[in-house]
Coordinates of C-alpha atoms in Angstrom, one line a residue:
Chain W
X84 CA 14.8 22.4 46.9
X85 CA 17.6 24.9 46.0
X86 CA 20.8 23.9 45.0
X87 CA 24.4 25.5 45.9
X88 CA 26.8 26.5 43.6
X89 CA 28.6 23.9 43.6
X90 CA 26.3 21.1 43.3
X91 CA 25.0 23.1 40.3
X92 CA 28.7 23.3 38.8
X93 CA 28.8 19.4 39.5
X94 CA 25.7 18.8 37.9
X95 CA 27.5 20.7 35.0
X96 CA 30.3 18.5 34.8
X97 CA 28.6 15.5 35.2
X98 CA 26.3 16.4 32.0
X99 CA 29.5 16.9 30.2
X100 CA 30.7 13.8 30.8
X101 CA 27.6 12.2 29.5
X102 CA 27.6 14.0 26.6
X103 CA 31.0 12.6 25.9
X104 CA 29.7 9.3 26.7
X105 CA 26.6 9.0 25.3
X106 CA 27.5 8.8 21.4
X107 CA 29.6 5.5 22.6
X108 CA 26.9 4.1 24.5
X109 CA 24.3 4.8 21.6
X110 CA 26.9 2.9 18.7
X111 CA 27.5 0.1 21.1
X112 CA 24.0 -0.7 21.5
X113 CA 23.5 0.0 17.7
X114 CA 25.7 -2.7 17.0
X115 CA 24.7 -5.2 19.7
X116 CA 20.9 -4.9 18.4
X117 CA 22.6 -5.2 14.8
X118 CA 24.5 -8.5 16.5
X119 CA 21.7 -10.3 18.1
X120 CA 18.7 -9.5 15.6
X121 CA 21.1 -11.3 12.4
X122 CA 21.7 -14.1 15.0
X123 CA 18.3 -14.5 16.3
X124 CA 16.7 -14.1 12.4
X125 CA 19.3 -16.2 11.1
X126 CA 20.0 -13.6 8.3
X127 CA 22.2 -15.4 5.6
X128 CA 25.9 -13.8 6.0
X129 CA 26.0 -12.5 2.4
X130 CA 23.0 -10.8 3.1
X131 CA 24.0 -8.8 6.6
X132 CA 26.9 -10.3 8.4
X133 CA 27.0 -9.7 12.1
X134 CA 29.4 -6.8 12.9
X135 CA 31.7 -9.5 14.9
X136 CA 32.1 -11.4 11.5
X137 CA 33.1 -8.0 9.9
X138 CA 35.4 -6.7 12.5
X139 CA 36.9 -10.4 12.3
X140 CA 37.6 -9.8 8.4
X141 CA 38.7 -6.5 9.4
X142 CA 42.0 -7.9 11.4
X143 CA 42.1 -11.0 9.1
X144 CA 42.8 -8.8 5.7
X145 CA 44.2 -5.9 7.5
X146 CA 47.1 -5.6 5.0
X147 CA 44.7 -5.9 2.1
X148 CA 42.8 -2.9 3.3
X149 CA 46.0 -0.7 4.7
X150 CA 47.1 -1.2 1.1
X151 CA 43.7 -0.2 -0.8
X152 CA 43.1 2.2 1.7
X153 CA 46.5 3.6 0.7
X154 CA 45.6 3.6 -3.1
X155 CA 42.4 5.3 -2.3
X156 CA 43.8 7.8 0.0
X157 CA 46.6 8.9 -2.4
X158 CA 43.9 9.8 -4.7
X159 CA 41.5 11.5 -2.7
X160 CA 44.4 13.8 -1.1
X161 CA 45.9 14.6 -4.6
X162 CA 42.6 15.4 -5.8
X163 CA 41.5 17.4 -2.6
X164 CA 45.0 19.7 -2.5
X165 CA 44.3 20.5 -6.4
X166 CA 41.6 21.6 -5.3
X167 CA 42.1 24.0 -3.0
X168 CA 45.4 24.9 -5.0
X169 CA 42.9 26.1 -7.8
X170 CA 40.1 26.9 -6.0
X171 CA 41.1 29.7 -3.7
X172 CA 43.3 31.8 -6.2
X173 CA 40.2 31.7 -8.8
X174 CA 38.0 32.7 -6.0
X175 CA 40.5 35.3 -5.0
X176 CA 40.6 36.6 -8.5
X177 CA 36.7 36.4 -9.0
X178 CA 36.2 38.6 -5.9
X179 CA 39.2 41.0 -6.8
X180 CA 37.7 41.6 -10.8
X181 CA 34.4 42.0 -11.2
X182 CA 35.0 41.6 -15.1
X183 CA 37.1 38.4 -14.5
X184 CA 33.5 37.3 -12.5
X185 CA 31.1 38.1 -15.2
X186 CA 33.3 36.1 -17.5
X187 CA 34.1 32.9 -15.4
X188 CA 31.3 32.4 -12.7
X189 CA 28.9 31.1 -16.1
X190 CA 31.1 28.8 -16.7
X191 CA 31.9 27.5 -13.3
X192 CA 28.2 27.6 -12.5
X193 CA 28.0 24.9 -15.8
X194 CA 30.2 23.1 -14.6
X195 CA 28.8 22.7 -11.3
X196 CA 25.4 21.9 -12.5
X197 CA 27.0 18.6 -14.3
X198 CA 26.9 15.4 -12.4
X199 CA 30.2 15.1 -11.4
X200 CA 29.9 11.6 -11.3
X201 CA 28.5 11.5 -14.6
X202 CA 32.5 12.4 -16.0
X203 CA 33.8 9.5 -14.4
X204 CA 33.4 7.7 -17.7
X205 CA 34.8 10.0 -20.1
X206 CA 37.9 10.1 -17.9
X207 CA 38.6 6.8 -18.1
X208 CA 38.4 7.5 -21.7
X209 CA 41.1 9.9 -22.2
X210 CA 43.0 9.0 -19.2
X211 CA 42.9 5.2 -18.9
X212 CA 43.3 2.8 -15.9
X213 CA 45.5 4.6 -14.4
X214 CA 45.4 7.6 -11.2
X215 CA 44.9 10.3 -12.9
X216 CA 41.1 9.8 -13.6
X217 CA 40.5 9.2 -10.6
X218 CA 42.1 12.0 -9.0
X219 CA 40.6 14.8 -11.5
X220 CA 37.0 13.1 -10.2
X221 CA 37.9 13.8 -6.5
X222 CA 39.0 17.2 -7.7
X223 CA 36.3 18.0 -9.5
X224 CA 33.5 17.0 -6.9
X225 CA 35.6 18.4 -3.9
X226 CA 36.4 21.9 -6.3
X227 CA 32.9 23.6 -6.4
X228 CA 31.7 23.9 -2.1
X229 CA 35.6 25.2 -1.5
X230 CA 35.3 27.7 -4.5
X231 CA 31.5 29.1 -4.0
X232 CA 32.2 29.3 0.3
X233 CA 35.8 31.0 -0.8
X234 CA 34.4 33.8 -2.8
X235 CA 31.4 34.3 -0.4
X236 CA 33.6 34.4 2.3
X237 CA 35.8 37.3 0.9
X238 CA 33.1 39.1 -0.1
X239 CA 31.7 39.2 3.1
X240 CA 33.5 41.9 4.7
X241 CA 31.2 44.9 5.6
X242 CA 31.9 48.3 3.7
X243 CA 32.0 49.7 7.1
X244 CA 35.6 47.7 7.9
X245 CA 36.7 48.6 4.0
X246 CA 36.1 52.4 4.7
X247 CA 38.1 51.8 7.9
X248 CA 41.0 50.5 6.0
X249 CA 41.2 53.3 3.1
X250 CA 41.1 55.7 6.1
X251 CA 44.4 54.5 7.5
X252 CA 45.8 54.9 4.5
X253 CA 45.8 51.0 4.1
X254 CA 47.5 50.1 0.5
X255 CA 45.2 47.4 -2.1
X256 CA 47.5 44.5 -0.4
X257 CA 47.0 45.4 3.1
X258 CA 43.3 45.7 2.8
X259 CA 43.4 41.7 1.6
X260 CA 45.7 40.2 3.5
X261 CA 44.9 42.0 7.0
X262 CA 41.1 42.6 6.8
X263 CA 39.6 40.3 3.6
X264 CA 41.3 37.5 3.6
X265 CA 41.2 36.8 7.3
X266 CA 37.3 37.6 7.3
X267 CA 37.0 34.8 5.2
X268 CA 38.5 32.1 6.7
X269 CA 35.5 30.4 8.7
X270 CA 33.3 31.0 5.4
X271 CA 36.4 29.1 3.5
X272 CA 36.3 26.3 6.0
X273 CA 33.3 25.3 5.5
X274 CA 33.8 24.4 1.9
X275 CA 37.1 22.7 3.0
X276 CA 35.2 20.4 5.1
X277 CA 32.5 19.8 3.0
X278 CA 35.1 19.3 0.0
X279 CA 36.9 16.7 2.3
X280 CA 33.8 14.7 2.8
X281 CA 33.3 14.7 -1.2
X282 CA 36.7 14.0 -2.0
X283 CA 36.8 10.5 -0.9
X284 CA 33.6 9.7 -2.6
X285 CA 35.1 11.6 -5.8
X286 CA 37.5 8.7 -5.7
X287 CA 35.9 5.8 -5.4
X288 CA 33.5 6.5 -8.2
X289 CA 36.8 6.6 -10.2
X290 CA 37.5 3.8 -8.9
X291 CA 34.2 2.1 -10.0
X292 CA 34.6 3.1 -13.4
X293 CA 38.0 1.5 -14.0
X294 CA 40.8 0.8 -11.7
X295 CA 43.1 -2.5 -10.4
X296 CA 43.6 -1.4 -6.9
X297 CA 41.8 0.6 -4.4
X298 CA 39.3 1.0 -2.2
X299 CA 37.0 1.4 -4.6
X300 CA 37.4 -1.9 -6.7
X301 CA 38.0 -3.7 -3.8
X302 CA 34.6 -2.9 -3.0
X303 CA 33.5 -4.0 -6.7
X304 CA 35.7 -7.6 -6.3
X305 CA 34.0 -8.3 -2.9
X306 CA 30.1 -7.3 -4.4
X307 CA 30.6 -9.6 -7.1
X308 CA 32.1 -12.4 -4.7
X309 CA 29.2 -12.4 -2.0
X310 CA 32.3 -11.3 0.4
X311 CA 29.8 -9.2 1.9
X312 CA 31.5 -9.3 5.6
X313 CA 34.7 -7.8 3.9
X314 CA 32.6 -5.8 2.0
X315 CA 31.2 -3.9 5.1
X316 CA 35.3 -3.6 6.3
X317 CA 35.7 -1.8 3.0
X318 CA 33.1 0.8 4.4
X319 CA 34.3 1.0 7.5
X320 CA 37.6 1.6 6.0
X321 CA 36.4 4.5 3.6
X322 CA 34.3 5.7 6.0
X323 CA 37.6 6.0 8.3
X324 CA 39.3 7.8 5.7
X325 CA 37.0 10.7 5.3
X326 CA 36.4 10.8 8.6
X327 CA 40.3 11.6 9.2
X328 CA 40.2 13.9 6.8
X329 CA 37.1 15.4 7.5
X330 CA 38.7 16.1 11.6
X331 CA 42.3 16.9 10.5
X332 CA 41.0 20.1 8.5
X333 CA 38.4 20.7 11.8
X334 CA 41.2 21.1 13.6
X335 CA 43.2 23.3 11.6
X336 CA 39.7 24.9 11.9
X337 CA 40.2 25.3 15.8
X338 CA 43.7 26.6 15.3
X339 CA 43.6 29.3 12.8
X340 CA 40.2 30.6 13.4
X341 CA 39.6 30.0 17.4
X342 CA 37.7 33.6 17.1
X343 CA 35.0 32.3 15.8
X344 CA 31.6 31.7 16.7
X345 CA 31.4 28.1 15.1
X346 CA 34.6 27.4 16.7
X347 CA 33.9 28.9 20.0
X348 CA 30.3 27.7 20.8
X349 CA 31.4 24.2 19.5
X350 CA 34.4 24.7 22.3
X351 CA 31.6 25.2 24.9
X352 CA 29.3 22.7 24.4
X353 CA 32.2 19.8 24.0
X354 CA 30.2 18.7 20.8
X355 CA 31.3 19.2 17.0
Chain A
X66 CA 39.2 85.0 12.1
X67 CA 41.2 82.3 10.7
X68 CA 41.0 80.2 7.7
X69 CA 38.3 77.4 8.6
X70 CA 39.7 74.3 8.9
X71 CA 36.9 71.8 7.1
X72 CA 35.4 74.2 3.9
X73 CA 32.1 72.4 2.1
X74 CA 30.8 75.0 -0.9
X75 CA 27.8 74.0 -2.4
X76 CA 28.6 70.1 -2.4
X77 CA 26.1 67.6 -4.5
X78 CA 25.9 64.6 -4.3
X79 CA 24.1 61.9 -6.8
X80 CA 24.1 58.5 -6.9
X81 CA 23.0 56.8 -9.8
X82 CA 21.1 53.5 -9.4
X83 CA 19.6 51.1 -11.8
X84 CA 17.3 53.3 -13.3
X85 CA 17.3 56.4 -11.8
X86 CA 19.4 59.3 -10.3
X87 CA 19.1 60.2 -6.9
X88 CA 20.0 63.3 -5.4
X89 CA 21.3 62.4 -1.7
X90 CA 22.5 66.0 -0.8
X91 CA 22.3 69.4 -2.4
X92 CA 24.1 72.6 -1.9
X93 CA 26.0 71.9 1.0
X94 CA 28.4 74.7 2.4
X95 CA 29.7 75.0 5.8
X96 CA 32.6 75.2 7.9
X97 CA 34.5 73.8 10.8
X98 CA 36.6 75.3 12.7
X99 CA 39.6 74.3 14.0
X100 CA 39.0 72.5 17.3
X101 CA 35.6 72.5 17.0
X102 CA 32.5 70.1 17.6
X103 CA 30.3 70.2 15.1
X104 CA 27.0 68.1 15.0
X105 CA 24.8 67.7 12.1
X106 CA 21.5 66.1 12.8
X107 CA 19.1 65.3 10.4
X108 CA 16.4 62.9 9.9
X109 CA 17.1 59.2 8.0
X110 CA 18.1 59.5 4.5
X111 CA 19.0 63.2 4.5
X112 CA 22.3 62.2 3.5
X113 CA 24.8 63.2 6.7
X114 CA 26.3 60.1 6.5
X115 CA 27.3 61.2 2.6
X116 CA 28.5 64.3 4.2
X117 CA 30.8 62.6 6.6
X118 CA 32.1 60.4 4.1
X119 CA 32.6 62.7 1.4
X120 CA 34.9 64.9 3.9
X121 CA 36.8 61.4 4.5
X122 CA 37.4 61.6 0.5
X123 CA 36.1 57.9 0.9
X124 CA 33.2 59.0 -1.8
X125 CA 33.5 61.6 -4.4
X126 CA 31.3 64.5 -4.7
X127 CA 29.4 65.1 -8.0
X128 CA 29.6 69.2 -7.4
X129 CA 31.0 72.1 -5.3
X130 CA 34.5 71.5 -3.7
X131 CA 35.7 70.3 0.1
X132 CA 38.6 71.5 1.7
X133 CA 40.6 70.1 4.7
X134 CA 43.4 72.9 5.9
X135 CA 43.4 74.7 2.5
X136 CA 43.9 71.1 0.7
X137 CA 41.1 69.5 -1.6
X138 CA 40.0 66.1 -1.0
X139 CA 40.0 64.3 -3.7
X140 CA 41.3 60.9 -2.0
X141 CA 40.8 59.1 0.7
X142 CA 42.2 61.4 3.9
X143 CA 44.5 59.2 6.1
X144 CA 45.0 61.6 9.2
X145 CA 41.8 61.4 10.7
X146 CA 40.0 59.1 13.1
X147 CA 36.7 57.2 12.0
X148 CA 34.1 56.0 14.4
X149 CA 31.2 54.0 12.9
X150 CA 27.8 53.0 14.1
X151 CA 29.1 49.4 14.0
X152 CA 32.6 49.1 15.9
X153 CA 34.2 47.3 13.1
X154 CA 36.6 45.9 15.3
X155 CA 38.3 42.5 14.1
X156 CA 37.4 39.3 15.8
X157 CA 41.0 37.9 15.5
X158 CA 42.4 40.3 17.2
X159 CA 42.3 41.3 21.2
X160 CA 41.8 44.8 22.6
X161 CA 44.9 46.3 22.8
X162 CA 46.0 44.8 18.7
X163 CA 42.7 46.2 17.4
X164 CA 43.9 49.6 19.2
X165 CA 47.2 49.5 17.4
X166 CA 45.4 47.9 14.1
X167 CA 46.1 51.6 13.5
X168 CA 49.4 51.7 13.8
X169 CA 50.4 48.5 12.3
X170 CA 48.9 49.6 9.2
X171 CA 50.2 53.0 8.7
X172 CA 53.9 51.0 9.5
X173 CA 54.6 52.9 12.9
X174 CA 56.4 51.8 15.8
X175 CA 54.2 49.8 18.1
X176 CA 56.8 50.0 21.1
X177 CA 55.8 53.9 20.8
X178 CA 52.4 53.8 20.8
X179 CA 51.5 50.6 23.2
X180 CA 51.7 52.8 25.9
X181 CA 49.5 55.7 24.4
X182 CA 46.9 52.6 23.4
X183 CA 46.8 51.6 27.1
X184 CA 46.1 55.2 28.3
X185 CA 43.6 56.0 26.1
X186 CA 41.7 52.5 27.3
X187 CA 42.6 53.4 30.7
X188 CA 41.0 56.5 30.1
X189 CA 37.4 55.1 28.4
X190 CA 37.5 52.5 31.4
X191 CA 39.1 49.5 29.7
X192 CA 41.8 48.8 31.7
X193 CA 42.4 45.5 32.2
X194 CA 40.5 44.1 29.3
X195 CA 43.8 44.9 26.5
X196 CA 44.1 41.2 26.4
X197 CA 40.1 40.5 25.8
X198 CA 39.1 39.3 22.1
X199 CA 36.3 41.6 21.0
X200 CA 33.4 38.7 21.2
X201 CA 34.0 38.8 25.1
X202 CA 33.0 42.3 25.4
X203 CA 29.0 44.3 25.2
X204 CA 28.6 46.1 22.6
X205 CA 29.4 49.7 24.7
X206 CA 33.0 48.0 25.4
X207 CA 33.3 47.6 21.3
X208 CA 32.5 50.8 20.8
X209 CA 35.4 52.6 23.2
X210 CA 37.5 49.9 21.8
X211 CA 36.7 52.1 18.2
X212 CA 36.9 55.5 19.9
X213 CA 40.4 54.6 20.9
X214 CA 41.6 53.4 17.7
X215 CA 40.0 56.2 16.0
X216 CA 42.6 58.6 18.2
X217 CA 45.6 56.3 18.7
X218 CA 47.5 57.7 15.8
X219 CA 46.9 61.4 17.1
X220 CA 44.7 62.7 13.9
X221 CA 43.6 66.1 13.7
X222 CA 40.0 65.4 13.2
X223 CA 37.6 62.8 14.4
X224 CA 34.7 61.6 12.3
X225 CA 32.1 59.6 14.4
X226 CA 29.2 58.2 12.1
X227 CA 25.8 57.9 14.6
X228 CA 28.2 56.4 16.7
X229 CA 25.2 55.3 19.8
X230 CA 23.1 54.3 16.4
X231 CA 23.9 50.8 17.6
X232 CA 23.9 51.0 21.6
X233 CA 21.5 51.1 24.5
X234 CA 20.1 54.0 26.1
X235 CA 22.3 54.6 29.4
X236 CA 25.3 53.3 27.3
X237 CA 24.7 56.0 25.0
X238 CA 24.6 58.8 27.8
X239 CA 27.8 57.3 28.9
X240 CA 29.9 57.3 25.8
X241 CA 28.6 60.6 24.9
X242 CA 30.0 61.9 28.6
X243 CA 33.5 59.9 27.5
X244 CA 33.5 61.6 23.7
X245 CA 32.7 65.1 25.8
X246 CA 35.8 64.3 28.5
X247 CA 38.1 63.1 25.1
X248 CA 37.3 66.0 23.7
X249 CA 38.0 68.5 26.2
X250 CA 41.2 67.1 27.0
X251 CA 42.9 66.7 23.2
X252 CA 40.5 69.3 21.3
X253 CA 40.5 67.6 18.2
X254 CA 38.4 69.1 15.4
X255 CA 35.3 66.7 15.2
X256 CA 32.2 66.3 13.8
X257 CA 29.1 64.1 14.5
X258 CA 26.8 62.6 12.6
X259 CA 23.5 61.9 14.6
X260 CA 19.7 61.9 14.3
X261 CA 19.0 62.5 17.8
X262 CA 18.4 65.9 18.9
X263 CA 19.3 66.3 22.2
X264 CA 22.9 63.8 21.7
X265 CA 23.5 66.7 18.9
X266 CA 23.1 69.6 21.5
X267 CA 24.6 68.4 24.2
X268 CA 28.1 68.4 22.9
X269 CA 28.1 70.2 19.8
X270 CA 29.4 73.7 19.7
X271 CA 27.2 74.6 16.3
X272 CA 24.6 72.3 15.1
X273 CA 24.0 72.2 11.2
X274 CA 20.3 71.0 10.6
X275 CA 19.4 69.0 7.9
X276 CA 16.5 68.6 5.7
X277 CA 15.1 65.4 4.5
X278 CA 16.4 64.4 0.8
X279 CA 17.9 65.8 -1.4
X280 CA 19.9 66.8 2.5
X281 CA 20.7 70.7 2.2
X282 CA 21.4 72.6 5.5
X283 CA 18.3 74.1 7.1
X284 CA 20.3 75.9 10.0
X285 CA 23.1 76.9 11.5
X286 CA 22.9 76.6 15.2
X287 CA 25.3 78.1 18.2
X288 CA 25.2 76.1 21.1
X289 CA 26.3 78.0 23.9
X290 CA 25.9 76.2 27.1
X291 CA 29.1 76.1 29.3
X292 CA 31.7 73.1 29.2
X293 CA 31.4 70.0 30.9
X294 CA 27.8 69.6 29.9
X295 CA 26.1 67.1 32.3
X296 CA 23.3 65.1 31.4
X297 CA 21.7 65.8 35.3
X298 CA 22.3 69.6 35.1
X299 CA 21.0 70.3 32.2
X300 CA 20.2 74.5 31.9
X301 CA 16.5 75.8 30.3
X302 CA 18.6 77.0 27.3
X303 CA 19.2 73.0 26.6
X304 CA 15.3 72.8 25.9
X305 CA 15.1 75.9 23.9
X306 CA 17.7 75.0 21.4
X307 CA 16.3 71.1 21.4
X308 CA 13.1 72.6 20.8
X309 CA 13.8 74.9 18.3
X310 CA 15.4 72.1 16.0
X311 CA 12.1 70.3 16.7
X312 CA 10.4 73.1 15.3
X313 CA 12.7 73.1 12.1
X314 CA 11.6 69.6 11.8
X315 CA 8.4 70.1 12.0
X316 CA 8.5 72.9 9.7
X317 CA 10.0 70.4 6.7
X318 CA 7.2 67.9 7.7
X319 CA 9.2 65.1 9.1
X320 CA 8.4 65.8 12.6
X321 CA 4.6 66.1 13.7
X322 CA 3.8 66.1 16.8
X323 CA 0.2 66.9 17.1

């Protein structure tokens, strides 16, 4: 059998819809098999609570997380914005010099190589309890994809398009800000989102290593309690939080760079 | 006769890799005329494209000494029109704004040009797509897109750098009929770079053969077929002077066709 136009173009719609559809479907059911295999095993609760116990937890200590969550996110944003604050000027400069390049990217490439997590520690040491430590771990994790897409991005731009510019007489300025700089943008997103995702972690190991508030001890005060239903909200709640982060720079994405192909063929599909 | 417009004297050009130094053209010296198309064809690597960019002043040259109108190039020239193999046009902006990329750069009024934009589109067959971003359009569309901005600002002399390299074959027949009718109407000086034979003949006026690295010139060739050329009245004389650069070819070992 054939099919006209417009039950094809139905057909199309209706397989958009389920796309939108079908990741809710597929979470519900995760959960509802989570639900009734803990009831039906009789799993102890500190071992796996049942999602209904942890979204009852959830509303119960709502103010306790909003306020964490608040610590946490402070943290994680202060530590994401210095890094992009540093970031993109070095990679600016690093493209712009080649002997600024030779004498930095050694040392940046060092620095990268060390577990970022493994600083934590030493922080706490010279910075105490306080934010600070915690912040400089979120930077320094979130620092290295937003630095290494950056410079890749800018030097992307084919000689072609360079020779283009010289020929209309375009001045050392021009040439960045109307032709390299723009070229880089989707390459530079990348390591944005990639640095979001890595900046909330950033911060809770800072918070592991020392802190009184947060997200991250709060997960610490509910391990060593057995509070493992609040424990899971603490997740949830982190989870939340880079996720938020993760789709506010997306869709600065969309907005400054809708000429993209990432952008564009995300646009079609109605998937990220 | 008149001063040539384009001089090249005995131009060399090395580059110097890692470990060696390689000689991409050697003892270069012709002229171009004011208003005049000049083709050079050559086979890959005999270094036309050096040529063309030396003449933009976009690379230096190691010897010998180019002239545009009397003035040595020793910088990169700003009143001439490119056209690469790749359009090069910017994904961020549509149609019309990478037409007048041109003119925003060089700081001149757009409210003057926009109109001029629009009729040299018009006049390539894209109007109605000013408003179109470039990933919306095949890759023959791009390439008018380029010719246009390579003329918006009026400049003396087009350069157009294999500019079919990229496209398919009856897309190539048809931009080289639209260079032809651009050219006939605003008699820029130009000069094309290309490795196809008969694309060189069929709207050059002289024809500068090139030998395979180090690139010197071979011949001199006078094309003299009538104006419009068309691709489906081609005269015998077409053949001869294809098949005499053939033969050229042939001679310098990069063609065999036996």
């Amino acid at each position: 059998m054939t099919q006209t136009i417009a039950e094809l173009g139905q057909l199309e719609r209706r397989a958009a819809w389920r796309a939108r559809l079908l990741p809710i479907i597929g979470l519900m059911l995760f959960l509802l098999i989570w639900e009734l295999l803990v009831r039906w095993l009789d799993i102890a609760s500190y071992l796996l609570p049942p999602p209904s116990e942890v979204v009852v937890q959830i509303v119960e200590r709502f103010p306790q997380l909003l306020q964490n969550s608040g610590v946490t996110a402070y943290e994680m944003l202060l530590g994401y914005f210095m890094a992009i604050a540093i970031a993109v000027p070095l990679a600016i400069a690093i493209t712009a010099s080649k002997s600024f390049d030779n004498f930095i990217t050694p040392i940046i490439l060092f620095f990268q190589t060390v577990p970022k997590i493994a600083l934590a520690p030493l922080f706490l040491v010279w910075f105490g309890f306080g934010t600070l430590p915690k912040v400089l771990v979120a930077f320094l994790i979130s620092f290295f994809p937003i630095i290494i897409d950056t410079a890749v991005g800018l030097r992307s731009i084919s000689p072609e398009m360079i020779d283009l510019a010289r020929s209309m007489g375009a001045t050392k300025m021009q040439i960045f800000a109307r032709f390299r700089l723009p070229t880089s943008l989707p390459y530079m997103f990348s390591g944005l989102k990639v640095g979001a995702t890595l900046a909330v972690v950033g911060a809770v190991v800072g918070e592991f290593v020392g802190a009184d508030k947060g997200l991250g001890y709060m997960l610490l005060v509910t391990n060593s309690n057995m509070q493992t239903a609040l424990m899971f909200g603490v997740i949830v709640a982190l989870t939340a939080q880079g996720l938020i982060l993760f789709y506010v720079v997306q869709f600065l994405e969309n907005i400054l760079i809708p000429w993209h192909i990432t952008v564009r063929s995300g646009q079609e599909h109605g998937t990220m | 006769m008149a001063e040539p417009f384009i001089r090249l004297r005995n131009v060399e050009k090395q580059y110097l890799t890692k470990d060696s130094v390689v000689l991409a053209t050697e003892d270069v010296s012709f002229d171009i005329n004011e208003s005049e198309f000049l083709a050079i064809v050559g086979p890959s690597g005999c270094g036309k494209t050096t040529i063309l960019k030396m003449i933009a002043g976009l690379i230096p040259y190691t010897k010998g000494e180019i002239t545009i109108a009397g003035k040595l190039v020793d910088r990169p020239q700003t009143n001439v029109g490119i056209i690469f193999q790749d359009s090069v046009l910017l994904d961020w902006r549509d149609v019309l704004d990478n037409v007048l990329l041109q003119v925003d750069i060089r700081r001149l009024s757009r409210q003057k040009y926009e109109p001029r934009a629009l009729d040299l589109l018009c006049d390539v067959g894209l109007d109605g797509f000013e408003h179109k971003k470039p990933y919306e359009l095949s890759g023959g569309m791009k390439q008018r897109v380029s010719i246009c901005r390579g003329l918006i600002h009026d400049p003396p002399l087009l350069l157009m750098d294999e500019p079919f390299g990229s496209l398919d074959a009856i897309t190539r027949e048809q931009i080289s009929m639209d260079i032809q009718h651009l050219w006939m109407e605003k008699r820029k000086t130009a000069l094309l770079i290309t490795h196809s034979i008969p694309e060189a003949v069929l709207l050059a006026d002289r024809v500068v053969v090139m030998t395979p690295r180090p690139g010197r010139v071979a011949e001199i060739m006078d094309i003299d077929l009538p104006r419009p050329r068309r691709l489906d009245r081609l005269p015998d004389k077409f053949n001869d002077y294809t098949g005499h650069i053939r033969s050229i070819f042939q001679a310098s070992g990069v063609l065999h066709l036996d």
